[in-house]
Amino acid sequence: MLKIVVALGGNALGNTPQEQLELVRQTAKPIVDLVAAGHQVVLAHGNGPQVGMINLAMQYAAEAGANTPEMPFPECGAMSQGYIGYHLQNALREELVRRGLRKPVAAISTQVIVSEEDQAFQTPTKPIGSFYSEDRAKRLELDKGWSMVEDAGRGWRRVVPSPKPLDIVEKESIMKLVEANHLVIAVGGGGIPVVKDGEKLLGVAAVIDKDFASAKLAELIDADYLIILTAVDKVAINFGKSDEKWLDELDLNMTHQYICEGHFAPGSMLPKIQAAIQFASSKPGRKTLITSLERAIDGIEGRTGTLIKA
């Protein structure tokens, strides 16, 4: 039996609650395949489209004079954890029951500690929310202290930092549930980013990469495997070129070499590879598998995927 953290992308969950409700029923099947094979599973997920939708809706309501307060970004992240977790735990429970598997499912609202000293706070990069004219963007910078950037000719958008995760506040609760044979959903959207202020935890307007948060979670609960799910069955070098090569297995040295050679796109595969390295190098014997959702069980059994290990 393996202890596995599975990192599911937010885009795999659709763009509306109705679409998500349908998609999670399909998502549940390969996750439950891992459970049926006897493994302990913790599911992490992204929330990019979902938290953007919530942030945009709350912003519009506040600006329209609907007597709705503007919602801080950490609270929007918490809202997305709640409704994605609700959909996932119901879909997983339904699939477990359908197969005659008795396993409780629990979604944990998860806070992830970051450092105020993280350099990401000096250079925000993650776009969120509405598109604005340049004049409106400049006013928002003055009035609200937002960082605004021009986004590919489509207008100006707010950007927030993407700091690295240092610790997970609810890690003991997650570990206890795993030990009690629960299927746990945690660090949704990379977790709610918080900084320490004495005995307090304060939410900050930031986005933690869900793959890095998943790697940190896998490390803290002493998982054997981190599975990072993506749109392809394997990682490739020279992707999309005539000499494209799909990779079955990588050691850490070769992985670093391919990073230095620029094979992995910064906004796409690179953070997955970096998170894979982070977990695989954290303790002897730990492995990261990068593959597609539908092939997760095949990957664990060695039939597909890219395996990264020390």
mmCIF file of C-alpha atoms in Angstrom:
data_model
loop_
_atom_site.group_PDB
_atom_site.id
_atom_site.type_symbol
_atom_site.label_atom_id
_atom_site.label_comp_id
_atom_site.label_asym_id
_atom_site.label_seq_id
_atom_site.Cartn_x
_atom_site.Cartn_y
_atom_site.Cartn_z
ATOM 1 C CA MET A 1 0.000 0.000 0.000
ATOM 2 C CA LEU A 2 1.283 3.439 -0.963
ATOM 3 C CA LYS A 3 0.463 6.798 0.567
ATOM 4 C CA ILE A 4 -0.218 9.082 -2.390
ATOM 5 C CA VAL A 5 -0.911 12.797 -2.758
ATOM 6 C CA VAL A 6 -2.686 13.539 -6.046
ATOM 7 C CA ALA A 7 -2.523 17.113 -7.409
ATOM 8 C CA LEU A 8 -5.506 17.831 -9.656
ATOM 9 C CA GLY A 9 -5.532 20.942 -11.857
ATOM 10 C CA GLY A 10 -8.284 23.543 -11.388
ATOM 11 C CA ASN A 11 -8.939 23.635 -15.130
ATOM 12 C CA ALA A 12 -9.978 19.954 -14.949
ATOM 13 C CA LEU A 13 -12.924 21.098 -12.840
ATOM 14 C CA GLY A 14 -14.580 23.317 -15.445
ATOM 15 C CA ASN A 15 -15.493 26.988 -15.455
ATOM 16 C CA THR A 16 -18.976 27.012 -13.898
ATOM 17 C CA PRO A 17 -20.520 25.222 -10.898
ATOM 18 C CA GLN A 18 -22.815 23.279 -13.237
ATOM 19 C CA GLU A 19 -19.950 22.172 -15.484
ATOM 20 C CA GLN A 20 -17.860 21.283 -12.444
ATOM 21 C CA LEU A 21 -20.636 19.149 -10.968
ATOM 22 C CA GLU A 22 -20.597 17.001 -14.104
ATOM 23 C CA LEU A 23 -16.820 16.867 -14.488
ATOM 24 C CA VAL A 24 -16.089 15.799 -10.907
ATOM 25 C CA ARG A 25 -18.105 12.617 -11.439
ATOM 26 C CA GLN A 26 -15.616 11.674 -14.144
ATOM 27 C CA THR A 27 -12.682 12.916 -12.057
ATOM 28 C CA ALA A 28 -13.738 10.686 -9.158
ATOM 29 C CA LYS A 29 -13.324 7.446 -11.125
ATOM 30 C CA PRO A 30 -9.513 7.377 -11.567
ATOM 31 C CA ILE A 31 -9.063 8.677 -8.002
ATOM 32 C CA VAL A 32 -11.187 5.839 -6.655
ATOM 33 C CA ASP A 33 -9.215 3.421 -8.886
ATOM 34 C CA LEU A 34 -6.218 4.229 -6.661
ATOM 35 C CA VAL A 35 -8.291 3.640 -3.517
ATOM 36 C CA ALA A 36 -9.635 0.362 -4.913
ATOM 37 C CA ALA A 37 -6.044 -0.756 -5.524
ATOM 38 C CA GLY A 38 -5.445 -0.414 -1.775
ATOM 39 C CA HIS A 39 -3.636 2.937 -1.632
ATOM 40 C CA GLN A 40 -4.125 5.783 0.841
ATOM 41 C CA VAL A 41 -5.021 8.890 -1.151
ATOM 42 C CA VAL A 42 -4.991 12.591 -0.333
ATOM 43 C CA LEU A 43 -6.400 14.795 -3.090
ATOM 44 C CA ALA A 44 -5.196 18.348 -3.696
ATOM 45 C CA HIS A 45 -6.667 20.575 -6.383
ATOM 46 C CA GLY A 46 -6.238 23.855 -8.208
ATOM 47 C CA ASN A 47 -8.788 26.668 -8.211
ATOM 48 C CA GLY A 48 -7.682 29.171 -10.873
ATOM 49 C CA PRO A 49 -10.950 29.518 -12.814
ATOM 50 C CA GLN A 50 -13.071 29.128 -9.686
ATOM 51 C CA VAL A 51 -11.379 31.694 -7.452
ATOM 52 C CA GLY A 52 -11.259 34.100 -10.388
ATOM 53 C CA MET A 53 -15.014 33.729 -10.853
ATOM 54 C CA ILE A 54 -15.689 34.332 -7.154
ATOM 55 C CA ASN A 55 -13.352 37.320 -6.997
ATOM 56 C CA LEU A 56 -14.910 38.837 -10.109
ATOM 57 C CA ALA A 57 -18.484 38.307 -8.887
ATOM 58 C CA MET A 58 -17.793 39.880 -5.488
ATOM 59 C CA GLN A 59 -15.958 42.773 -7.119
ATOM 60 C CA TYR A 60 -18.798 43.482 -9.553
ATOM 61 C CA ALA A 61 -21.366 43.323 -6.760
ATOM 62 C CA ALA A 62 -19.391 45.762 -4.615
ATOM 63 C CA GLU A 63 -18.861 48.191 -7.512
ATOM 64 C CA ALA A 64 -22.535 47.993 -8.543
ATOM 65 C CA GLY A 65 -23.697 49.310 -5.187
ATOM 66 C CA ALA A 66 -25.462 46.052 -4.287
ATOM 67 C CA ASN A 67 -24.723 46.603 -0.588
ATOM 68 C CA THR A 68 -22.114 43.835 -0.861
ATOM 69 C CA PRO A 69 -18.694 44.385 0.703
ATOM 70 C CA GLU A 70 -15.601 43.869 -1.385
ATOM 71 C CA MET A 71 -14.282 40.435 -0.456
ATOM 72 C CA PRO A 72 -10.550 40.104 0.371
ATOM 73 C CA PHE A 73 -8.688 37.674 -1.864
ATOM 74 C CA PRO A 74 -7.847 35.116 0.896
ATOM 75 C CA GLU A 75 -11.573 34.836 1.660
ATOM 76 C CA CYS A 76 -12.286 34.250 -2.040
ATOM 77 C CA GLY A 77 -9.763 31.408 -1.930
ATOM 78 C CA ALA A 78 -11.485 29.953 1.121
ATOM 79 C CA MET A 79 -14.849 30.128 -0.667
ATOM 80 C CA SER A 80 -13.410 28.244 -3.635
ATOM 81 C CA GLN A 81 -12.004 25.557 -1.331
ATOM 82 C CA GLY A 82 -15.453 25.148 0.181
ATOM 83 C CA TYR A 83 -17.483 24.671 -2.950
ATOM 84 C CA ILE A 84 -14.891 22.648 -4.870
ATOM 85 C CA GLY A 85 -14.420 20.434 -1.826
ATOM 86 C CA TYR A 86 -18.188 19.994 -1.527
ATOM 87 C CA HIS A 87 -18.454 18.840 -5.147
ATOM 88 C CA LEU A 88 -15.412 16.565 -4.948
ATOM 89 C CA GLN A 89 -16.344 14.874 -1.689
ATOM 90 C CA ASN A 90 -19.856 14.118 -2.921
ATOM 91 C CA ALA A 91 -18.594 12.749 -6.252
ATOM 92 C CA LEU A 92 -15.927 10.631 -4.534
ATOM 93 C CA ARG A 93 -18.386 9.316 -1.969
ATOM 94 C CA GLU A 94 -20.850 8.389 -4.731
ATOM 95 C CA GLU A 95 -18.156 6.483 -6.660
ATOM 96 C CA LEU A 96 -16.924 4.724 -3.523
ATOM 97 C CA VAL A 97 -20.452 3.629 -2.614
ATOM 98 C CA ARG A 98 -21.077 2.469 -6.179
ATOM 99 C CA ARG A 99 -18.084 0.145 -5.888
ATOM 100 C CA GLY A 100 -18.978 -1.081 -2.419
ATOM 101 C CA LEU A 101 -15.985 0.635 -0.781
ATOM 102 C CA ARG A 102 -16.474 1.921 2.757
ATOM 103 C CA LYS A 103 -14.264 4.982 3.128
ATOM 104 C CA PRO A 104 -15.237 8.383 4.570
ATOM 105 C CA VAL A 105 -14.378 11.470 2.524
ATOM 106 C CA ALA A 106 -13.487 14.807 4.121
ATOM 107 C CA ALA A 107 -12.558 18.185 2.619
ATOM 108 C CA ILE A 108 -10.336 20.315 4.887
ATOM 109 C CA SER A 109 -10.229 24.095 4.644
ATOM 110 C CA THR A 110 -6.452 24.469 4.562
ATOM 111 C CA GLN A 111 -4.196 27.380 5.458
ATOM 112 C CA VAL A 112 -0.638 27.406 4.108
ATOM 113 C CA ILE A 113 2.063 29.462 5.794
ATOM 114 C CA VAL A 114 4.255 31.676 3.610
ATOM 115 C CA SER A 115 6.966 34.176 4.482
ATOM 116 C CA GLU A 116 6.539 37.929 4.246
ATOM 117 C CA GLU A 117 10.219 37.939 3.222
ATOM 118 C CA ASP A 118 9.536 35.809 0.142
ATOM 119 C CA GLN A 119 10.837 37.668 -2.921
ATOM 120 C CA ALA A 120 7.512 36.983 -4.670
ATOM 121 C CA PHE A 121 5.989 39.816 -2.626
ATOM 122 C CA GLN A 122 8.378 42.219 -4.343
ATOM 123 C CA THR A 123 7.418 41.048 -7.836
ATOM 124 C CA PRO A 124 3.721 40.022 -8.077
ATOM 125 C CA THR A 125 3.055 37.933 -11.186
ATOM 126 C CA LYS A 126 -0.310 36.127 -10.890
ATOM 127 C CA PRO A 127 -3.156 37.979 -12.700
ATOM 128 C CA ILE A 128 -6.580 37.931 -11.050
ATOM 129 C CA GLY A 129 -9.917 39.631 -11.531
ATOM 130 C CA SER A 130 -11.247 42.034 -14.156
ATOM 131 C CA PHE A 131 -9.645 43.746 -17.127
ATOM 132 C CA TYR A 132 -9.435 47.550 -16.854
ATOM 133 C CA SER A 133 -8.483 50.509 -18.982
ATOM 134 C CA GLU A 134 -5.090 52.019 -18.263
ATOM 135 C CA ASP A 135 -6.661 55.077 -16.582
ATOM 136 C CA ARG A 136 -8.835 52.929 -14.324
ATOM 137 C CA ALA A 137 -5.862 50.694 -13.506
ATOM 138 C CA LYS A 138 -3.779 53.688 -12.451
ATOM 139 C CA ARG A 139 -6.586 54.887 -10.170
ATOM 140 C CA LEU A 140 -6.843 51.449 -8.565
ATOM 141 C CA GLU A 141 -3.111 51.449 -7.923
ATOM 142 C CA LEU A 142 -3.477 54.783 -6.102
ATOM 143 C CA ASP A 143 -6.778 54.081 -4.308
ATOM 144 C CA LYS A 144 -6.270 50.428 -3.295
ATOM 145 C CA GLY A 145 -2.540 49.870 -3.522
ATOM 146 C CA TRP A 146 -2.984 47.115 -6.113
ATOM 147 C CA SER A 147 -0.214 46.110 -8.500
ATOM 148 C CA MET A 148 -1.546 46.402 -12.055
ATOM 149 C CA VAL A 149 -0.019 45.167 -15.319
ATOM 150 C CA GLU A 150 -1.013 45.219 -18.977
ATOM 151 C CA ASP A 151 -2.151 41.725 -20.006
ATOM 152 C CA ALA A 152 -1.407 40.718 -23.614
ATOM 153 C CA GLY A 153 -3.281 43.634 -25.176
ATOM 154 C CA ARG A 154 -6.550 42.727 -23.455
ATOM 155 C CA GLY A 155 -6.399 45.432 -20.808
ATOM 156 C CA TRP A 156 -4.886 45.928 -17.386
ATOM 157 C CA ARG A 157 -5.276 43.448 -14.532
ATOM 158 C CA ARG A 158 -4.360 43.156 -10.891
ATOM 159 C CA VAL A 159 -1.432 40.855 -10.121
ATOM 160 C CA VAL A 160 -0.663 39.213 -6.771
ATOM 161 C CA PRO A 161 2.434 37.404 -5.458
ATOM 162 C CA SER A 162 3.010 33.647 -5.706
ATOM 163 C CA PRO A 163 5.115 32.793 -2.640
ATOM 164 C CA LYS A 164 6.462 29.326 -1.841
ATOM 165 C CA PRO A 165 4.680 27.270 0.846
ATOM 166 C CA LEU A 166 6.601 26.782 4.099
ATOM 167 C CA ASP A 167 4.165 24.821 6.265
ATOM 168 C CA ILE A 168 0.557 23.643 6.405
ATOM 169 C CA VAL A 169 -1.435 24.716 9.457
ATOM 170 C CA GLU A 170 -3.852 21.778 9.388
ATOM 171 C CA LYS A 171 -1.233 19.072 8.705
ATOM 172 C CA GLU A 172 -1.917 17.215 11.969
ATOM 173 C CA SER A 173 -5.648 17.049 11.218
ATOM 174 C CA ILE A 174 -4.937 15.782 7.712
ATOM 175 C CA MET A 175 -2.557 13.107 9.020
ATOM 176 C CA LYS A 176 -5.069 11.941 11.650
ATOM 177 C CA LEU A 177 -7.774 11.570 9.010
ATOM 178 C CA VAL A 178 -5.429 9.639 6.707
ATOM 179 C CA GLU A 179 -4.475 7.351 9.598
ATOM 180 C CA ALA A 180 -8.202 6.807 10.228
ATOM 181 C CA ASN A 181 -8.600 5.613 6.609
ATOM 182 C CA HIS A 182 -10.335 8.723 5.283
ATOM 183 C CA LEU A 183 -9.963 9.999 1.732
ATOM 184 C CA VAL A 184 -8.908 13.598 2.370
ATOM 185 C CA ILE A 185 -9.195 16.683 0.137
ATOM 186 C CA ALA A 186 -6.743 19.411 1.194
ATOM 187 C CA VAL A 187 -4.647 22.446 0.133
ATOM 188 C CA GLY A 188 -7.313 23.434 -2.382
ATOM 189 C CA GLY A 189 -5.988 26.055 -4.786
ATOM 190 C CA GLY A 190 -2.584 25.818 -3.143
ATOM 191 C CA GLY A 191 -4.134 26.636 0.229
ATOM 192 C CA ILE A 192 -5.213 29.903 1.814
ATOM 193 C CA PRO A 193 -1.936 31.875 2.113
ATOM 194 C CA VAL A 194 -1.260 33.166 5.618
ATOM 195 C CA VAL A 195 1.671 34.802 7.397
ATOM 196 C CA LYS A 196 2.524 34.595 11.079
ATOM 197 C CA ASP A 197 1.994 37.680 13.231
ATOM 198 C CA GLY A 198 2.937 36.575 16.738
ATOM 199 C CA GLU A 199 0.235 34.072 17.696
ATOM 200 C CA LYS A 200 -2.014 35.168 14.836
ATOM 201 C CA LEU A 201 -2.284 33.954 11.279
ATOM 202 C CA LEU A 202 -3.117 36.692 8.781
ATOM 203 C CA GLY A 203 -4.431 36.022 5.292
ATOM 204 C CA VAL A 204 -2.528 37.701 2.460
ATOM 205 C CA ALA A 205 -3.516 38.490 -1.127
ATOM 206 C CA ALA A 206 -1.439 35.861 -2.913
ATOM 207 C CA VAL A 207 -1.733 32.652 -4.917
ATOM 208 C CA ILE A 208 0.321 29.611 -3.928
ATOM 209 C CA ASP A 209 1.058 27.265 -6.806
ATOM 210 C CA LYS A 210 -0.992 24.125 -6.156
ATOM 211 C CA ASP A 211 1.810 21.809 -7.285
ATOM 212 C CA PHE A 212 4.267 23.312 -4.777
ATOM 213 C CA ALA A 213 1.609 23.138 -2.042
ATOM 214 C CA SER A 214 0.890 19.520 -2.973
ATOM 215 C CA ALA A 215 4.609 18.702 -2.789
ATOM 216 C CA LYS A 216 4.812 20.324 0.656
ATOM 217 C CA LEU A 217 1.737 18.393 1.803
ATOM 218 C CA ALA A 218 3.176 15.110 0.497
ATOM 219 C CA GLU A 219 6.428 15.842 2.329
ATOM 220 C CA LEU A 220 4.728 16.681 5.632
ATOM 221 C CA ILE A 221 2.461 13.621 5.718
ATOM 222 C CA ASP A 222 5.354 11.342 4.673
ATOM 223 C CA ALA A 223 3.781 10.229 1.405
ATOM 224 C CA ASP A 224 5.469 7.701 -0.863
ATOM 225 C CA TYR A 225 4.251 9.256 -4.092
ATOM 226 C CA LEU A 226 3.203 12.634 -5.415
ATOM 227 C CA ILE A 227 1.132 12.354 -8.585
ATOM 228 C CA ILE A 228 0.903 15.606 -10.531
ATOM 229 C CA LEU A 229 -1.883 15.389 -13.084
ATOM 230 C CA THR A 230 -1.681 17.232 -16.370
ATOM 231 C CA ALA A 231 -3.135 17.170 -19.874
ATOM 232 C CA VAL A 232 -0.582 14.699 -21.272
ATOM 233 C CA ASP A 233 0.415 11.152 -20.316
ATOM 234 C CA LYS A 234 4.123 11.964 -20.087
ATOM 235 C CA VAL A 235 6.574 14.866 -19.953
ATOM 236 C CA ALA A 236 8.377 15.719 -23.198
ATOM 237 C CA ILE A 237 11.509 17.570 -24.193
ATOM 238 C CA ASN A 238 11.506 19.551 -27.442
ATOM 239 C CA PHE A 239 7.734 19.601 -27.044
ATOM 240 C CA GLY A 240 5.876 20.236 -30.308
ATOM 241 C CA LYS A 241 9.036 20.015 -32.416
ATOM 242 C CA SER A 242 10.159 17.432 -34.940
ATOM 243 C CA ASP A 243 12.586 15.936 -32.393
ATOM 244 C CA GLU A 244 10.008 15.773 -29.591
ATOM 245 C CA LYS A 245 10.851 13.039 -27.076
ATOM 246 C CA TRP A 246 8.532 11.637 -24.405
ATOM 247 C CA LEU A 247 10.235 10.703 -21.134
ATOM 248 C CA ASP A 248 9.568 7.596 -19.036
ATOM 249 C CA GLU A 249 11.905 8.289 -16.130
ATOM 250 C CA LEU A 250 14.173 11.083 -14.912
ATOM 251 C CA ASP A 251 16.738 11.335 -12.152
ATOM 252 C CA LEU A 252 17.333 14.654 -10.436
ATOM 253 C CA ASN A 253 20.509 15.512 -12.359
ATOM 254 C CA MET A 254 18.889 14.977 -15.744
ATOM 255 C CA THR A 255 15.808 16.919 -14.651
ATOM 256 C CA HIS A 256 17.945 19.911 -13.624
ATOM 257 C CA GLN A 257 19.799 19.713 -16.934
ATOM 258 C CA TYR A 258 16.563 19.831 -18.930
ATOM 259 C CA ILE A 259 15.398 22.821 -16.868
ATOM 260 C CA CYS A 260 18.652 24.661 -17.616
ATOM 261 C CA GLU A 261 18.217 23.878 -21.312
ATOM 262 C CA GLY A 262 14.787 25.547 -21.224
ATOM 263 C CA HIS A 263 12.670 22.537 -22.142
ATOM 264 C CA PHE A 264 9.791 23.331 -19.764
ATOM 265 C CA ALA A 265 7.510 26.352 -20.154
ATOM 266 C CA PRO A 266 7.441 28.648 -17.072
ATOM 267 C CA GLY A 267 3.655 28.963 -16.973
ATOM 268 C CA SER A 268 2.949 25.327 -17.712
ATOM 269 C CA MET A 269 5.236 22.334 -17.139
ATOM 270 C CA LEU A 270 8.108 24.066 -15.304
ATOM 271 C CA PRO A 271 6.368 24.492 -11.917
ATOM 272 C CA LYS A 272 5.217 20.859 -12.080
ATOM 273 C CA ILE A 273 8.794 19.717 -12.696
ATOM 274 C CA GLN A 274 10.119 21.941 -9.899
ATOM 275 C CA ALA A 275 7.488 20.618 -7.479
ATOM 276 C CA ALA A 276 8.346 17.073 -8.574
ATOM 277 C CA ILE A 277 12.006 17.692 -7.743
ATOM 278 C CA GLN A 278 11.100 19.282 -4.394
ATOM 279 C CA PHE A 279 9.246 16.174 -3.249
ATOM 280 C CA ALA A 280 11.516 13.522 -4.794
ATOM 281 C CA SER A 281 14.593 15.087 -3.178
ATOM 282 C CA SER A 282 12.995 15.565 0.268
ATOM 283 C CA LYS A 283 13.645 11.990 1.485
ATOM 284 C CA PRO A 284 15.159 8.808 0.014
ATOM 285 C CA GLY A 285 12.607 6.617 -1.738
ATOM 286 C CA ARG A 286 10.097 9.339 -2.529
ATOM 287 C CA LYS A 287 8.913 9.551 -6.127
ATOM 288 C CA THR A 288 6.873 11.937 -8.244
ATOM 289 C CA LEU A 289 4.789 10.797 -11.181
ATOM 290 C CA ILE A 290 3.569 13.246 -13.816
ATOM 291 C CA THR A 291 0.768 11.903 -15.990
ATOM 292 C CA SER A 292 -2.837 12.448 -17.056
ATOM 293 C CA LEU A 293 -5.824 11.964 -14.772
ATOM 294 C CA GLU A 294 -7.178 9.032 -16.771
ATOM 295 C CA ARG A 295 -3.851 7.157 -16.593
ATOM 296 C CA ALA A 296 -3.035 7.677 -12.897
ATOM 297 C CA ILE A 297 -3.425 4.002 -11.923
ATOM 298 C CA ASP A 298 -1.471 2.936 -15.033
ATOM 299 C CA GLY A 299 1.292 5.326 -14.025
ATOM 300 C CA ILE A 300 1.577 3.923 -10.504
ATOM 301 C CA GLU A 301 1.764 0.445 -12.019
ATOM 302 C CA GLY A 302 4.540 1.525 -14.397
ATOM 303 C CA ARG A 303 2.652 1.495 -17.691
ATOM 304 C CA THR A 304 2.792 5.227 -18.464
ATOM 305 C CA GLY A 305 3.742 8.610 -17.041
ATOM 306 C CA THR A 306 7.080 10.254 -16.286
ATOM 307 C CA LEU A 307 8.647 9.126 -13.020
ATOM 308 C CA ILE A 308 11.026 11.525 -11.251
ATOM 309 C CA LYS A 309 13.156 10.142 -8.443
ATOM 310 C CA ALA A 310 16.463 10.721 -6.680
#
